[in-house]
Amino acid sequence: MTTGKDETVKDKVKVPTFTKAQIVNSNKYVARRDALNALLEADKTYSTIEVDNILKKFDKGGK
């Protein structure tokens, strides 16, 4: 079955997202807890890819 548009694997794969609290309290980001508390919004959800990109941008001097 086709939808009439080109679909990629990316369109079909659902990337898990997490709340700010889940990310800040995760073992993966324990060393970056303070930065993440300042950078992430409480009412949004983020994938780990988004969080990594936010931290990279922050490390380069941007917010």
Short mmCIF file of N, CA, C and O in Angstrom, two decimals:
data_model
loop_
_atom_site.label_atom_id
_atom_site.label_comp_id
_atom_site.label_asym_id
_atom_site.label_seq_id
_atom_site.Cartn_x
_atom_site.Cartn_y
_atom_site.Cartn_z
N MET A 1 0.85 -1.19 0.00
CA MET A 1 0.00 0.00 0.00
C MET A 1 0.88 1.24 0.00
O MET A 1 1.86 1.33 0.71
N THR A 2 0.53 2.20 -0.77
CA THR A 2 1.31 3.43 -0.86
C THR A 2 0.45 4.62 -0.48
O THR A 2 -0.76 4.61 -0.65
N THR A 3 1.11 5.65 0.03
CA THR A 3 0.38 6.84 0.46
C THR A 3 0.47 7.96 -0.57
O THR A 3 -0.06 9.04 -0.37
N GLY A 4 1.20 7.69 -1.67
CA GLY A 4 1.32 8.72 -2.69
C GLY A 4 2.50 9.65 -2.46
O GLY A 4 2.72 10.56 -3.23
N LYS A 5 3.25 9.42 -1.43
CA LYS A 5 4.44 10.22 -1.19
C LYS A 5 5.59 9.28 -0.86
O LYS A 5 5.38 8.15 -0.44
N ASP A 6 6.79 9.76 -1.08
CA ASP A 6 7.95 8.93 -0.77
C ASP A 6 8.12 8.85 0.73
O ASP A 6 8.21 9.87 1.41
N GLU A 7 8.12 7.64 1.23
CA GLU A 7 8.32 7.43 2.66
C GLU A 7 9.71 6.85 2.88
O GLU A 7 10.13 5.98 2.14
N THR A 8 10.38 7.34 3.87
CA THR A 8 11.69 6.81 4.21
C THR A 8 11.57 6.02 5.50
O THR A 8 10.57 6.10 6.20
N VAL A 9 12.61 5.30 5.81
CA VAL A 9 12.63 4.55 7.07
C VAL A 9 12.50 5.51 8.23
O VAL A 9 11.83 5.22 9.22
N LYS A 10 13.11 6.68 8.13
CA LYS A 10 13.04 7.69 9.19
C LYS A 10 11.59 8.07 9.50
O LYS A 10 11.24 8.28 10.65
N ASP A 11 10.75 8.13 8.46
CA ASP A 11 9.35 8.47 8.67
C ASP A 11 8.60 7.39 9.43
O ASP A 11 7.62 7.66 10.10
N LYS A 12 9.05 6.14 9.31
CA LYS A 12 8.36 5.02 9.92
C LYS A 12 8.86 4.68 11.32
O LYS A 12 8.16 4.05 12.08
N VAL A 13 10.08 5.10 11.65
CA VAL A 13 10.67 4.76 12.94
C VAL A 13 10.35 5.86 13.93
O VAL A 13 10.62 7.03 13.68
N LYS A 14 9.78 5.48 15.04
CA LYS A 14 9.43 6.45 16.08
C LYS A 14 10.60 6.53 17.07
O LYS A 14 10.96 5.54 17.70
N VAL A 15 11.22 7.70 17.16
CA VAL A 15 12.35 7.90 18.07
C VAL A 15 11.78 8.20 19.45
O VAL A 15 10.92 9.07 19.60
N PRO A 16 12.24 7.48 20.48
CA PRO A 16 11.72 7.74 21.82
C PRO A 16 12.11 9.13 22.32
O PRO A 16 13.21 9.61 22.04
N THR A 17 11.19 9.76 23.01
CA THR A 17 11.45 11.07 23.59
C THR A 17 11.24 11.00 25.10
O THR A 17 10.52 10.14 25.60
N PHE A 18 11.89 11.94 25.78
CA PHE A 18 11.88 11.94 27.23
C PHE A 18 11.63 13.34 27.76
O PHE A 18 11.94 14.33 27.11
N THR A 19 11.08 13.42 28.95
CA THR A 19 10.85 14.71 29.59
C THR A 19 12.17 15.26 30.13
O THR A 19 13.16 14.53 30.26
N LYS A 20 12.16 16.52 30.45
CA LYS A 20 13.34 17.15 31.04
C LYS A 20 13.76 16.40 32.30
O LYS A 20 14.93 16.11 32.50
N ALA A 21 12.81 16.08 33.15
CA ALA A 21 13.12 15.40 34.41
C ALA A 21 13.77 14.04 34.16
O ALA A 21 14.73 13.67 34.85
N GLN A 22 13.26 13.30 33.18
CA GLN A 22 13.83 12.00 32.87
C GLN A 22 15.27 12.13 32.37
O GLN A 22 16.14 11.35 32.75
N ILE A 23 15.52 13.13 31.55
CA ILE A 23 16.85 13.33 31.00
C ILE A 23 17.83 13.78 32.08
O ILE A 23 18.93 13.24 32.21
N VAL A 24 17.42 14.76 32.88
CA VAL A 24 18.29 15.29 33.92
C VAL A 24 18.64 14.21 34.94
O VAL A 24 19.76 14.19 35.47
N ASN A 25 17.74 13.30 35.20
CA ASN A 25 17.97 12.25 36.20
C ASN A 25 18.56 10.96 35.61
O ASN A 25 18.76 10.00 36.35
N SER A 26 18.85 10.97 34.32
CA SER A 26 19.38 9.76 33.70
C SER A 26 20.88 9.60 33.97
O SER A 26 21.59 10.58 34.19
N ASN A 27 21.34 8.38 33.97
CA ASN A 27 22.76 8.10 34.17
C ASN A 27 23.60 8.62 33.02
O ASN A 27 24.75 9.01 33.23
N LYS A 28 23.05 8.64 31.82
CA LYS A 28 23.80 9.09 30.65
C LYS A 28 24.25 10.55 30.77
O LYS A 28 25.34 10.90 30.34
N TYR A 29 23.42 11.38 31.36
CA TYR A 29 23.72 12.81 31.42
C TYR A 29 24.06 13.30 32.82
O TYR A 29 23.95 14.49 33.10
N VAL A 30 24.47 12.42 33.70
CA VAL A 30 24.73 12.80 35.09
C VAL A 30 25.77 13.93 35.20
O VAL A 30 25.62 14.82 36.02
N ALA A 31 26.77 13.91 34.34
CA ALA A 31 27.82 14.93 34.40
C ALA A 31 27.37 16.27 33.82
O ALA A 31 28.01 17.30 34.05
N ARG A 32 26.27 16.30 33.09
CA ARG A 32 25.79 17.52 32.44
C ARG A 32 24.49 18.03 33.05
O ARG A 32 23.78 18.84 32.47
N ARG A 33 24.16 17.55 34.23
CA ARG A 33 22.89 17.84 34.89
C ARG A 33 22.61 19.35 35.01
O ARG A 33 21.51 19.81 34.70
N ASP A 34 23.60 20.12 35.45
CA ASP A 34 23.40 21.56 35.63
C ASP A 34 23.11 22.26 34.31
O ASP A 34 22.19 23.10 34.22
N ALA A 35 23.87 21.93 33.29
CA ALA A 35 23.66 22.55 31.98
C ALA A 35 22.28 22.19 31.43
O ALA A 35 21.56 23.05 30.91
N LEU A 36 21.90 20.94 31.57
CA LEU A 36 20.60 20.51 31.06
C LEU A 36 19.44 21.17 31.81
O LEU A 36 18.43 21.51 31.20
N ASN A 37 19.59 21.36 33.10
CA ASN A 37 18.56 22.06 33.86
C ASN A 37 18.35 23.47 33.33
O ASN A 37 17.22 23.97 33.30
N ALA A 38 19.42 24.10 32.89
CA ALA A 38 19.32 25.46 32.37
C ALA A 38 18.84 25.50 30.92
O ALA A 38 18.14 26.43 30.52
N LEU A 39 19.19 24.50 30.14
CA LEU A 39 18.93 24.54 28.70
C LEU A 39 17.59 23.95 28.27
O LEU A 39 17.01 24.40 27.29
N LEU A 40 17.11 22.95 28.96
CA LEU A 40 15.89 22.27 28.53
C LEU A 40 14.64 22.92 29.11
O LEU A 40 14.67 23.43 30.22
N GLU A 41 13.56 22.85 28.36
CA GLU A 41 12.28 23.39 28.79
C GLU A 41 11.47 22.29 29.48
O GLU A 41 11.44 21.15 29.00
N ALA A 42 10.82 22.62 30.56
CA ALA A 42 10.10 21.64 31.36
C ALA A 42 8.91 21.03 30.63
O ALA A 42 8.57 19.88 30.86
N ASP A 43 8.28 21.77 29.74
CA ASP A 43 7.06 21.28 29.09
C ASP A 43 7.29 20.62 27.73
O ASP A 43 6.34 20.35 27.01
N LYS A 44 8.55 20.37 27.38
CA LYS A 44 8.87 19.73 26.11
C LYS A 44 9.45 18.35 26.33
O LYS A 44 9.92 18.05 27.42
N THR A 45 9.41 17.54 25.28
CA THR A 45 10.09 16.25 25.32
C THR A 45 11.22 16.28 24.30
O THR A 45 11.14 17.00 23.30
N TYR A 46 12.26 15.51 24.56
CA TYR A 46 13.46 15.52 23.74
C TYR A 46 13.94 14.10 23.47
O TYR A 46 13.85 13.24 24.35
N SER A 47 14.48 13.89 22.28
CA SER A 47 15.17 12.63 22.01
C SER A 47 16.62 12.80 22.47
O SER A 47 17.09 13.92 22.66
N THR A 48 17.31 11.70 22.63
CA THR A 48 18.71 11.81 23.05
C THR A 48 19.55 12.50 21.97
O THR A 48 20.51 13.20 22.29
N ILE A 49 19.16 12.35 20.73
CA ILE A 49 19.87 13.04 19.64
C ILE A 49 19.71 14.55 19.79
O ILE A 49 20.67 15.30 19.65
N GLU A 50 18.50 15.00 20.10
CA GLU A 50 18.26 16.43 20.30
C GLU A 50 19.06 16.95 21.49
O GLU A 50 19.66 18.03 21.42
N VAL A 51 19.08 16.19 22.58
CA VAL A 51 19.82 16.61 23.77
C VAL A 51 21.31 16.72 23.46
O VAL A 51 21.96 17.69 23.83
N ASP A 52 21.84 15.73 22.76
CA ASP A 52 23.26 15.77 22.38
C ASP A 52 23.56 16.99 21.53
O ASP A 52 24.59 17.65 21.72
N ASN A 53 22.68 17.33 20.60
CA ASN A 53 22.88 18.51 19.75
C ASN A 53 22.79 19.80 20.56
O ASN A 53 23.56 20.74 20.32
N ILE A 54 21.88 19.87 21.50
CA ILE A 54 21.76 21.06 22.37
C ILE A 54 23.03 21.24 23.16
O ILE A 54 23.56 22.35 23.28
N LEU A 55 23.57 20.15 23.70
CA LEU A 55 24.81 20.23 24.49
C LEU A 55 26.00 20.61 23.63
O LEU A 55 26.85 21.40 24.04
N LYS A 56 26.07 20.10 22.39
CA LYS A 56 27.17 20.46 21.48
C LYS A 56 27.13 21.95 21.17
O LYS A 56 28.16 22.62 21.18
N LYS A 57 25.93 22.45 20.88
CA LYS A 57 25.78 23.88 20.57
C LYS A 57 26.17 24.71 21.79
O LYS A 57 26.87 25.72 21.67
N PHE A 58 25.76 24.30 22.96
CA PHE A 58 26.09 25.00 24.20
C PHE A 58 27.61 25.02 24.42
O PHE A 58 28.18 26.04 24.79
N ASP A 59 28.25 23.88 24.19
CA ASP A 59 29.70 23.78 24.36
C ASP A 59 30.47 24.68 23.41
O ASP A 59 31.58 25.11 23.72
N LYS A 60 29.86 24.97 22.26
CA LYS A 60 30.51 25.85 21.28
C LYS A 60 30.23 27.32 21.56
O LYS A 60 30.66 28.17 20.80
N GLY A 61 29.49 27.60 22.61
CA GLY A 61 29.25 28.99 22.99
C GLY A 61 27.87 29.52 22.67
O GLY A 61 27.58 30.69 22.90
N GLY A 62 26.99 28.70 22.17
CA GLY A 62 25.62 29.14 21.87
C GLY A 62 24.66 28.55 22.85
O GLY A 62 24.96 27.63 23.58
N LYS A 63 23.48 29.14 22.93
CA LYS A 63 22.44 28.57 23.82
C LYS A 63 21.38 27.89 23.05
O LYS A 63 21.10 27.94 21.98
#
